[in-house]
Amino acid sequence: MTYQHEIRVSWGDCDPAKIAYTGRIPAFALEAIDGWWEEHLGGGWFHMEVDRGFGTPFVHLSMDFRSPITPRHRLICEVAPVKLGETSITFRVLGRQDGVLCFEGKFVCVFVAAQSLNTQPPEPDIRALVEPLLQPEA
Amino acid sequence: MTYQHEIRVSWGDCDPAKIAYTGRIPAFALEAIDGWWEEHLGGGWFHMEVDRGFGTPFVHLSMDFRSPITPRHRLICEVAPVKLGETSITFRVLGRQDGVLCFEGKFVCVFVAAQSLNTQPPEPDIRALVEPLLQPEA
Amino acid sequence: MTYQHEIRVSWGDCDPAKIAYTGRIPAFALEAIDGWWEEHLGGGWFHMEVDRGFGTPFVHLSMDFRSPITPRHRLICEVAPVKLGETSITFRVLGRQDGVLCFEGKFVCVFVAAQSLNTQPPEPDIRALVEPLLQPEA
Amino acid sequence: MTYQHEIRVSWGDCDPAKIAYTGRIPAFALEAIDGWWEEHLGGGWFHMEVDRGFGTPFVHLSMDFRSPITPRHRLICEVAPVKLGETSITFRVLGRQDGVLCFEGKFVCVFVAAQSLNTQPPEPDIRALVEPLLQPEA
């Protein structure tokens, strides 16, 4: 079962066009990816960085916006890893409201040491955790 | 001369890794595009929507992150339109700190009527304003 | 039972001191108040403004910060109205993590017509909804 | 001359009521206080924390909202310290657009060591910097 992250879109997320401001939407997707790590690792980026000593900064993101997001429904973000490289991981995030696709996005992160920000391969337990969850990139 | 938009990156924009949080960076680029409109049209998206009756919602964005952003320097965002279609406009935004490229991004917007959100071609004065400012997409 | 609003504090809410940035915390409290309306009215500020034609802009807020907020625990915001005037409503919000009080705040809103922003008394059903939920201001 | 911090209010700061969302306004005031430190210390909270080893977390804030904030004008925030205690500092921030007072706020911070978050008196150079800039609280 693919991880689903629920976001409560509210008044303050909307701009005068009465829809969620585009500048907020990448942050919604990132929160969903953080939630994916929490679900599978037992903690999100904060745990990763502070307790485990590594981070996964973003090197790329791309998003297509298919339908406006409003506070009328919860935003359900479906998150899955679609590629695990030597030192990188790629996520796909699909955002839906009331069954309607609102956005789809691709996000590429690299594994780094927390202090130095030097790129490094993920720890074996991370690789073992991610591999069975990989989905086809489509 | 290409429009340059200055952003004051501050403590509150940074995450515990001591760099600007990725979820904030698309909003920086959007603010720069809004600034581009203000520079050339005499007002940004607020003016466009409220006074002129049209909007330019985003249908796509993609960003590559080249170097971390910190509060050590102002973030200078260079904005230029690179394509003007029948009903869409594409911007390129390059973000630099102290001369170092931090991100490059591509942003596609469509022209819509403010209330209905129906796609429509830009008004002639908008087309006339944008065309001489177009830069090669490279 | 007093309304409890759960906030998922994440990496992106934290600053380099590894605690939630103060600039984010009033927005947490506001989201909780919006949630209180949703719980009791069937919709938050968006519903109020767009479907019902009135709003409740803030005229005052004050907050005391008692303990740092981190992503280690969900932030549970307890919200209650503590005063209902002729044209205003006052909320108390208490934010706790793992049972520890993180902040307490007082928020005063006025009832206004949606378009004109003119102050007006709340509709009778709103008054009837709020009165039984009032708690002592303490 | 009292420090004036300019904020560019934009479309993305506004909610569907076409005014700056209340949840954004404390962050505007905080950015102005950070700017005050930058002006007088040569760097804001990031410099303070990372280079100097101390921080000034907030223990209290209160704000009165006098007039709506919009993208029509720059928001000019006037910042001044109004009290310097043994281990605390209080700022007043007045936000104006086009000469109209939009908000007034009071913000209390404590001096702490960066890592431990233990309260401590400010360094002598900080005290010397702040004292001549103090304004009457009134």
Coordinates of C-alpha atoms in Angstrom, one line a residue:
Chain A
M1 CA 0.0 0.0 0.0
T2 CA 1.5 3.3 -1.1
Y3 CA 2.0 5.9 1.6
Q4 CA -0.7 8.6 1.7
H5 CA 0.0 11.8 3.5
E6 CA -2.9 14.1 4.4
I7 CA -2.5 17.9 4.3
R8 CA -5.1 20.2 5.8
V9 CA -5.3 23.1 3.3
S10 CA -6.6 26.2 5.0
W11 CA -7.5 29.8 4.4
G12 CA -4.0 31.0 5.0
D13 CA -2.6 28.7 2.3
C14 CA -4.9 30.4 -0.3
D15 CA -4.2 33.6 -2.3
P16 CA -6.8 36.1 -3.5
A17 CA -7.7 33.8 -6.4
K18 CA -9.2 31.6 -3.6
I19 CA -6.9 28.7 -4.4
A20 CA -3.7 27.4 -2.7
Y21 CA -0.8 29.7 -3.6
T22 CA 1.6 28.0 -5.9
G23 CA 4.5 29.0 -3.7
R24 CA 3.0 26.8 -0.9
I25 CA 2.5 23.6 -3.0
P26 CA 6.2 22.4 -3.2
A27 CA 6.2 22.7 0.6
F28 CA 3.2 20.5 0.8
A29 CA 4.9 17.9 -1.3
L30 CA 8.1 18.1 0.8
E31 CA 6.1 17.7 4.0
A32 CA 4.6 14.5 2.4
I33 CA 8.1 13.2 1.6
D34 CA 9.2 13.9 5.2
G35 CA 6.1 12.0 6.3
W36 CA 7.1 9.1 4.1
W37 CA 10.4 8.9 5.9
E38 CA 8.7 9.2 9.3
E39 CA 6.4 6.3 8.4
H40 CA 9.2 4.0 7.2
L41 CA 12.2 5.1 9.2
G42 CA 10.5 6.0 12.5
G43 CA 11.4 9.7 12.1
G44 CA 11.6 12.4 9.4
W45 CA 14.4 14.6 8.3
F46 CA 14.8 16.0 11.8
H47 CA 15.5 12.5 13.2
M48 CA 17.7 11.7 10.3
E49 CA 19.9 14.7 10.7
V50 CA 20.0 15.1 14.4
D51 CA 19.9 11.4 15.5
R52 CA 21.4 9.6 12.5
G53 CA 23.9 12.2 11.2
F54 CA 22.9 12.3 7.6
G55 CA 20.6 14.4 5.4
T56 CA 19.0 14.2 2.0
P57 CA 19.0 17.7 0.4
F58 CA 17.2 18.3 -2.8
V59 CA 19.0 18.7 -6.1
H60 CA 16.0 18.8 -8.3
L61 CA 12.3 19.1 -8.3
S62 CA 9.7 19.4 -11.0
M63 CA 5.9 19.7 -10.6
D64 CA 3.0 19.8 -13.0
F65 CA -0.2 21.5 -11.7
R66 CA -3.3 19.8 -13.0
S67 CA -6.1 21.2 -10.9
P68 CA -6.5 24.0 -8.3
I69 CA -6.1 23.1 -4.6
T70 CA -8.7 24.5 -2.2
P71 CA -9.6 24.2 1.5
R72 CA -12.8 22.3 0.4
H73 CA -11.1 18.9 0.8
R74 CA -8.0 17.4 2.4
L75 CA -5.1 17.1 0.1
I76 CA -4.0 13.5 -0.1
C77 CA -0.4 13.2 -1.2
E78 CA 0.7 9.7 -2.4
V79 CA 4.5 9.3 -2.0
A80 CA 6.7 6.6 -3.4
P81 CA 10.4 6.3 -4.2
V82 CA 10.9 5.5 -7.9
K83 CA 14.7 5.3 -8.1
L84 CA 17.6 4.6 -5.7
G85 CA 21.0 5.5 -7.1
E86 CA 24.5 5.1 -5.6
T87 CA 24.0 8.4 -3.6
S88 CA 20.6 9.6 -4.6
I89 CA 16.9 8.9 -4.2
T90 CA 14.0 10.0 -6.4
F91 CA 10.5 10.4 -5.2
R92 CA 7.2 10.8 -7.0
V93 CA 4.4 12.7 -5.2
L94 CA 0.8 12.8 -6.5
G95 CA -1.5 15.2 -4.8
R96 CA -5.3 14.6 -5.0
Q97 CA -8.4 16.3 -3.6
D98 CA -11.6 14.4 -3.6
G99 CA -10.1 11.9 -6.0
V100 CA -9.0 14.6 -8.5
L101 CA -5.3 14.8 -9.4
C102 CA -4.1 18.3 -8.4
F103 CA -0.4 17.9 -9.1
E104 CA 2.3 15.4 -9.9
G105 CA 5.9 15.9 -9.0
K106 CA 9.3 14.4 -9.1
F107 CA 11.9 15.1 -6.4
V108 CA 15.6 14.1 -6.4
C109 CA 17.6 14.1 -3.2
V110 CA 21.2 13.2 -2.5
F111 CA 22.5 11.5 0.6
V112 CA 25.0 13.6 2.5
A113 CA 26.8 13.6 5.8
A114 CA 25.0 16.0 8.2
Q115 CA 27.9 18.4 9.1
S116 CA 30.1 18.4 6.0
L117 CA 27.3 18.1 3.4
N118 CA 29.6 15.7 1.6
T119 CA 27.8 13.3 -0.7
Q120 CA 27.9 9.7 0.5
P121 CA 26.0 6.4 -0.2
P122 CA 23.0 5.7 2.1
E123 CA 23.6 3.4 5.1
P124 CA 22.8 -0.3 4.4
D125 CA 19.7 -0.2 6.5
I126 CA 18.4 2.8 4.5
R127 CA 19.0 0.9 1.2
A128 CA 17.3 -2.2 2.6
L129 CA 14.3 -0.1 3.7
V130 CA 13.9 1.7 0.4
E131 CA 14.5 -1.1 -2.1
P132 CA 11.3 -3.1 -1.5
L133 CA 9.3 0.1 -1.6
L134 CA 10.5 1.2 -5.1
Q135 CA 7.8 1.7 -7.7
P136 CA 8.2 1.9 -11.5
E137 CA 9.0 5.5 -12.6
A138 CA 6.3 5.4 -15.2
Chain B
M1 CA 19.5 44.6 -18.9
T2 CA 17.9 41.5 -17.4
Y3 CA 15.7 42.1 -14.3
Q4 CA 17.4 41.3 -11.0
H5 CA 15.2 40.7 -8.0
E6 CA 16.9 40.9 -4.6
I7 CA 15.7 38.6 -1.7
R8 CA 16.9 39.0 1.9
V9 CA 17.4 35.5 3.1
S10 CA 17.1 35.3 6.8
W11 CA 17.3 33.1 9.9
G12 CA 13.7 32.1 9.6
D13 CA 14.2 30.8 6.0
C14 CA 16.8 28.4 7.2
D15 CA 16.4 24.9 8.5
P16 CA 18.5 23.0 11.1
A17 CA 21.1 22.3 8.3
K18 CA 21.7 26.1 8.4
I19 CA 20.7 26.6 4.8
A20 CA 17.5 27.9 3.3
Y21 CA 14.8 25.2 3.5
T22 CA 14.0 23.8 0.0
G23 CA 10.3 24.3 0.6
R24 CA 11.0 28.1 0.7
I25 CA 13.0 28.3 -2.5
P26 CA 10.2 28.0 -5.1
A27 CA 8.5 30.8 -3.2
F28 CA 11.6 32.9 -3.6
A29 CA 11.6 32.3 -7.4
L30 CA 7.9 33.2 -7.6
E31 CA 8.4 36.4 -5.7
A32 CA 11.1 37.3 -8.2
I33 CA 8.7 36.6 -11.1
D34 CA 6.0 38.8 -9.4
G35 CA 8.7 41.4 -9.1
W36 CA 9.4 41.1 -12.8
W37 CA 5.8 41.9 -13.6
E38 CA 5.8 44.8 -11.2
E39 CA 8.9 46.2 -12.9
H40 CA 7.5 45.9 -16.4
L41 CA 3.7 46.2 -15.9
G42 CA 3.7 48.7 -13.0
G43 CA 2.2 46.1 -10.7
G44 CA 2.5 42.4 -9.8
W45 CA 0.0 39.6 -9.7
F46 CA -2.2 41.5 -7.2
H47 CA -2.6 44.4 -9.6
M48 CA -3.1 42.1 -12.6
E49 CA -5.9 40.2 -10.9
V50 CA -7.6 42.9 -9.0
D51 CA -7.2 45.9 -11.4
R52 CA -6.8 44.2 -14.8
G53 CA -9.0 41.1 -14.4
F54 CA -6.6 38.4 -15.5
G55 CA -4.2 36.0 -13.8
T56 CA -1.3 33.8 -14.7
P57 CA -1.5 30.6 -12.7
F58 CA 1.4 28.1 -12.9
V59 CA 1.0 24.8 -14.7
H60 CA 4.6 23.7 -14.4
L61 CA 7.8 24.4 -12.5
S62 CA 11.1 22.7 -12.4
M63 CA 14.2 23.7 -10.4
D64 CA 17.8 22.5 -10.1
F65 CA 19.6 23.3 -6.9
R66 CA 23.2 23.9 -7.5
S67 CA 24.5 25.4 -4.3
P68 CA 23.1 26.0 -0.8
I69 CA 21.5 29.4 0.0
T70 CA 22.3 31.1 3.3
P71 CA 21.7 34.4 5.0
R72 CA 25.4 35.4 4.4
H73 CA 24.5 37.2 1.1
R74 CA 21.5 38.6 -0.6
L75 CA 19.9 36.2 -3.1
I76 CA 19.9 37.8 -6.5
C77 CA 17.3 36.3 -8.8
E78 CA 17.6 37.0 -12.5
V79 CA 14.3 36.7 -14.3
A80 CA 13.5 36.6 -18.0
P81 CA 10.6 35.3 -20.1
V82 CA 12.0 32.7 -22.6
K83 CA 8.8 31.8 -24.4
L84 CA 5.4 33.4 -25.2
G85 CA 2.8 31.0 -26.5
E86 CA -0.8 31.6 -27.6
T87 CA -2.0 31.4 -24.0
S88 CA 1.1 30.7 -22.0
I89 CA 4.4 32.3 -20.8
T90 CA 7.6 30.6 -19.7
F91 CA 10.1 32.2 -17.3
R92 CA 13.6 31.3 -16.5
V93 CA 14.9 32.3 -13.0
L94 CA 18.5 32.0 -12.0
G95 CA 19.3 32.5 -8.3
R96 CA 22.8 33.6 -7.3
Q97 CA 24.6 34.5 -4.0
D98 CA 27.9 36.4 -4.2
G99 CA 28.1 35.4 -7.8
V100 CA 27.6 31.7 -7.3
L101 CA 24.7 30.0 -9.0
C102 CA 22.4 28.6 -6.4
F103 CA 19.5 27.4 -8.5
E104 CA 18.1 27.6 -12.0
G105 CA 14.4 27.1 -12.7
K106 CA 11.8 27.1 -15.4
F107 CA 8.2 28.2 -14.7
V108 CA 5.3 28.0 -17.1
C109 CA 2.1 30.0 -16.5
V110 CA -1.1 30.3 -18.5
F111 CA -3.2 33.4 -19.0
V112 CA -6.7 33.1 -17.5
A113 CA -9.7 35.3 -16.8
A114 CA -9.6 36.3 -13.1
Q115 CA -13.0 35.0 -12.1
S116 CA -13.7 32.0 -14.4
L117 CA -10.1 30.8 -14.5
N118 CA -10.8 30.2 -18.2
T119 CA -7.6 30.1 -20.4
Q120 CA -7.4 33.1 -22.7
P121 CA -4.7 34.8 -24.8
P122 CA -2.9 37.7 -23.2
E123 CA -4.2 41.3 -23.9
P124 CA -2.3 42.9 -26.8
D125 CA -0.4 45.3 -24.5
I126 CA 0.9 42.3 -22.5
R127 CA 2.1 40.6 -25.6
A128 CA 3.7 43.9 -26.8
L129 CA 5.4 44.2 -23.4
V130 CA 6.7 40.7 -23.2
E131 CA 7.9 40.2 -26.8
P132 CA 10.9 42.5 -26.7
L133 CA 12.0 41.1 -23.4
L134 CA 12.1 37.4 -24.5
Q135 CA 15.5 35.7 -24.2
P136 CA 16.7 32.5 -25.8
E137 CA 15.6 29.4 -23.9
A138 CA 19.1 27.9 -24.1
Chain C
M1 CA -14.6 18.5 25.8
T2 CA -12.3 21.3 24.6
Y3 CA -11.3 21.2 20.9
Q4 CA -7.8 19.9 20.3
H5 CA -6.1 20.6 17.1
E6 CA -3.1 18.5 16.1
I7 CA -0.2 20.1 14.2
R8 CA 2.6 18.0 12.6
V9 CA 5.7 20.1 13.3
S10 CA 8.4 19.3 10.7
W11 CA 12.0 20.0 9.7
G12 CA 10.9 22.9 7.5
D13 CA 9.3 24.6 10.5
C14 CA 12.6 24.6 12.4
D15 CA 15.3 27.2 12.3
P16 CA 19.1 26.5 12.8
A17 CA 18.5 26.5 16.6
K18 CA 16.7 23.2 15.9
I19 CA 13.4 24.4 17.3
A20 CA 10.3 25.7 15.5
Y21 CA 10.9 29.3 14.2
T22 CA 8.9 31.8 16.3
G23 CA 7.6 33.4 13.0
R24 CA 5.8 30.1 12.3
I25 CA 4.1 29.7 15.8
P26 CA 1.3 32.3 15.4
A27 CA 0.4 30.6 12.2
F28 CA 0.1 27.3 14.0
A29 CA -2.3 28.9 16.5
L30 CA -4.3 30.5 13.7
E31 CA -4.6 27.1 12.0
A32 CA -5.9 25.7 15.2
I33 CA -8.6 28.5 15.5
D34 CA -9.5 27.8 11.9
G35 CA -9.9 24.1 12.8
W36 CA -12.1 25.1 15.8
W37 CA -14.5 26.8 13.4
E38 CA -14.4 23.8 11.0
E39 CA -15.2 21.5 13.9
H40 CA -18.2 23.6 15.2
L41 CA -19.5 25.4 12.0
G42 CA -18.8 22.7 9.5
G43 CA -16.2 24.8 7.7
G44 CA -13.3 27.2 8.5
W45 CA -12.6 30.7 7.4
F46 CA -12.8 29.8 3.8
H47 CA -16.3 28.5 4.1
M48 CA -17.3 31.4 6.3
E49 CA -16.0 34.0 3.8
V50 CA -17.0 32.3 0.5
D51 CA -20.2 30.6 1.5
R52 CA -21.5 32.6 4.4
G53 CA -20.3 36.1 3.4
F54 CA -18.6 37.2 6.6
G55 CA -15.1 37.1 8.0
T56 CA -13.4 37.4 11.4
P57 CA -10.1 39.3 10.9
F58 CA -7.7 39.6 13.8
V59 CA -7.4 42.9 15.7
H60 CA -5.1 41.6 18.4
L61 CA -2.9 38.7 19.3
S62 CA -0.6 38.0 22.2
M63 CA 1.5 34.9 22.9
D64 CA 3.8 33.7 25.7
F65 CA 6.3 31.1 24.7
R66 CA 6.9 28.7 27.5
S67 CA 9.0 25.9 26.0
P68 CA 10.6 25.2 22.6
I69 CA 8.6 23.3 20.0
T70 CA 10.3 20.6 18.0
P71 CA 9.4 17.8 15.5
R72 CA 9.8 15.2 18.3
H73 CA 6.1 15.3 19.1
R74 CA 2.9 16.5 17.6
L75 CA 1.8 19.9 18.8
I76 CA -1.6 19.7 20.4
C77 CA -3.4 23.1 20.4
E78 CA -6.3 23.4 22.7
V79 CA -8.7 26.1 21.5
A80 CA -11.6 27.7 23.3
P81 CA -13.6 31.0 22.9
V82 CA -13.3 32.9 26.2
K83 CA -15.3 36.0 25.3
L84 CA -18.1 37.0 22.9
G85 CA -18.7 40.7 22.6
E86 CA -21.2 42.6 20.4
T87 CA -19.0 42.3 17.4
S88 CA -15.9 40.5 18.6
I89 CA -14.8 37.1 19.7
T90 CA -11.7 36.2 21.8
F91 CA -10.0 32.8 21.7
R92 CA -7.5 31.2 24.0
V93 CA -5.0 28.8 22.4
L94 CA -2.7 26.5 24.5
G95 CA 0.0 24.6 22.6
R96 CA 1.4 21.5 24.2
Q97 CA 3.9 18.8 23.2
D98 CA 4.1 15.6 25.1
G99 CA 2.0 17.2 27.9
V100 CA 4.4 20.2 28.2
L101 CA 3.0 23.7 27.7
C102 CA 4.8 25.3 24.8
F103 CA 2.8 28.5 24.4
E104 CA -0.4 30.2 25.5
G105 CA -2.0 32.8 23.4
K106 CA -5.0 35.2 23.3
F107 CA -6.5 36.2 20.0
V108 CA -9.2 38.8 19.4
C109 CA -11.2 38.8 16.1
V110 CA -14.0 41.1 14.9
F111 CA -17.0 40.0 12.8
V112 CA -17.1 41.8 9.5
A113 CA -19.0 41.6 6.2
A114 CA -16.9 39.8 3.6
Q115 CA -16.7 42.4 0.9
S116 CA -16.9 45.7 2.7
L117 CA -14.9 44.6 5.8
N118 CA -17.5 46.6 7.8
T119 CA -17.8 45.5 11.4
Q120 CA -21.2 43.8 12.2
P121 CA -22.6 41.6 14.9
P122 CA -22.4 37.8 14.3
E123 CA -25.4 36.1 12.8
P124 CA -27.7 34.6 15.5
D125 CA -26.7 31.0 14.6
I126 CA -23.1 31.9 15.2
R127 CA -23.9 33.5 18.6
A128 CA -25.9 30.4 19.5
L129 CA -23.0 28.2 18.5
V130 CA -20.4 30.1 20.4
E131 CA -22.2 30.8 23.7
P132 CA -22.3 27.3 25.1
L133 CA -18.7 26.8 24.3
L134 CA -17.4 29.8 26.1
Q135 CA -14.8 29.1 28.8
P136 CA -13.7 31.3 31.7
E137 CA -11.0 33.8 30.6
A138 CA -8.8 32.9 33.6
Chain D
M1 CA 17.1 58.0 13.2
T2 CA 15.0 55.0 14.0
Y3 CA 15.7 51.9 11.9
Q4 CA 13.1 51.4 9.1
H5 CA 12.8 47.9 7.5
E6 CA 11.1 47.6 4.2
I7 CA 9.0 44.6 3.3
R8 CA 7.7 43.8 -0.2
V9 CA 4.2 42.5 0.5
S10 CA 3.1 40.3 -2.4
W11 CA 0.3 38.3 -3.9
G12 CA 1.4 35.2 -2.0
D13 CA 1.2 37.0 1.3
C14 CA -2.5 37.7 0.8
D15 CA -5.4 35.5 1.6
P16 CA -8.8 35.4 -0.2
A17 CA -9.9 38.6 1.6
K18 CA -7.2 40.3 -0.6
I19 CA -5.2 41.4 2.5
A20 CA -2.0 40.0 4.0
Y21 CA -2.9 36.9 6.0
T22 CA -2.6 37.5 9.8
G23 CA -0.4 34.4 10.1
R24 CA 2.2 36.1 8.0
I25 CA 2.4 39.4 9.9
P26 CA 4.3 38.3 13.0
A27 CA 6.9 36.9 10.6
F28 CA 7.1 40.4 8.9
A29 CA 7.8 42.0 12.3
L30 CA 10.4 39.4 13.1
E31 CA 12.2 39.9 9.8
A32 CA 12.3 43.6 10.7
I33 CA 13.9 42.9 14.1
D34 CA 16.4 40.6 12.4
G35 CA 17.1 43.5 10.1
W36 CA 17.6 45.8 13.0
W37 CA 20.3 43.5 14.4
E38 CA 22.0 43.3 11.0
E39 CA 22.0 47.1 10.7
H40 CA 23.6 47.6 14.1
L41 CA 25.6 44.4 14.7
G42 CA 26.7 43.7 11.2
G43 CA 24.7 40.5 11.0
G44 CA 21.3 39.2 12.0
W45 CA 20.3 36.1 14.1
F46 CA 22.2 33.8 11.8
H47 CA 25.5 35.6 12.4
M48 CA 24.7 35.9 16.1
E49 CA 24.1 32.2 16.5
V50 CA 26.7 30.8 14.1
D51 CA 29.5 33.3 14.5
R52 CA 29.0 34.7 17.9
G53 CA 27.5 31.7 19.8
F54 CA 24.4 33.3 21.3
G55 CA 20.8 33.6 20.5
T56 CA 17.8 35.7 21.4
P57 CA 14.7 33.5 21.4
F58 CA 11.3 35.1 21.9
V59 CA 9.4 34.7 25.2
H60 CA 6.5 37.0 24.4
L61 CA 4.9 38.9 21.5
S62 CA 1.8 41.0 21.3
M63 CA 0.4 42.8 18.3
D64 CA -2.5 45.1 17.6
F65 CA -3.7 45.2 14.0
R66 CA -4.9 48.7 13.1
S67 CA -5.3 48.6 9.3
P68 CA -5.1 45.9 6.6
I69 CA -1.9 45.3 4.8
T70 CA -1.9 44.9 1.0
P71 CA 0.6 44.7 -1.9
R72 CA -0.3 48.3 -2.9
H73 CA 2.5 49.8 -0.9
R74 CA 5.8 48.6 0.7
L75 CA 5.4 47.8 4.4
I76 CA 7.7 50.0 6.4
C77 CA 8.5 48.5 9.8
E78 CA 10.1 50.9 12.3
V79 CA 12.0 49.0 14.9
A80 CA 13.5 50.2 18.2
P81 CA 14.6 48.5 21.5
V82 CA 12.5 49.9 24.4
K83 CA 13.9 48.0 27.3
L84 CA 17.2 46.1 28.1
G85 CA 17.0 43.9 31.2
E86 CA 19.6 41.8 32.8
T87 CA 19.0 38.9 30.3
S88 CA 16.2 40.2 28.1
I89 CA 15.5 42.8 25.4
T90 CA 12.2 44.3 24.4
F91 CA 11.5 45.7 20.9
R92 CA 8.7 47.8 19.6
V93 CA 7.8 47.4 15.9
L94 CA 5.4 49.8 14.1
G95 CA 4.3 48.7 10.6
R96 CA 3.1 51.4 8.2
Q97 CA 1.9 51.5 4.6
D98 CA 1.8 54.8 2.8
G99 CA 2.0 56.6 6.1
V100 CA -0.9 54.6 7.7
L101 CA -0.3 52.6 10.8
C102 CA -1.1 48.9 10.1
F103 CA 0.2 47.3 13.3
E104 CA 2.1 47.9 16.4
G105 CA 3.8 45.2 18.3
K106 CA 5.9 44.4 21.4
F107 CA 8.4 41.6 21.3
V108 CA 10.4 40.3 24.3
C109 CA 13.5 38.1 23.7
V110 CA 16.0 36.6 26.1
F111 CA 19.7 36.2 25.6
V112 CA 20.8 32.5 25.6
A113 CA 23.9 30.5 24.9
A114 CA 23.6 29.0 21.4
Q115 CA 23.9 25.3 22.2
S116 CA 22.6 24.9 25.7
L117 CA 19.8 27.5 25.4
N118 CA 20.7 28.6 28.9
T119 CA 19.8 32.2 29.7
Q120 CA 22.8 34.5 30.1
P121 CA 23.4 38.3 30.2
P122 CA 24.3 39.8 26.8
E123 CA 28.0 40.4 26.1
P124 CA 29.3 43.8 27.0
D125 CA 29.6 45.0 23.4
I126 CA 25.9 44.1 22.9
R127 CA 24.9 46.1 25.9
A128 CA 27.0 49.0 24.7
L129 CA 25.4 48.7 21.3
V130 CA 21.8 48.6 22.5
E131 CA 21.8 51.2 25.3
P132 CA 22.2 54.3 23.2
L133 CA 19.4 53.1 20.9
L134 CA 16.8 52.6 23.6
Q135 CA 13.6 54.5 23.1
P136 CA 10.9 55.3 25.7
E137 CA 8.4 52.4 26.0
A138 CA 5.2 54.4 26.0

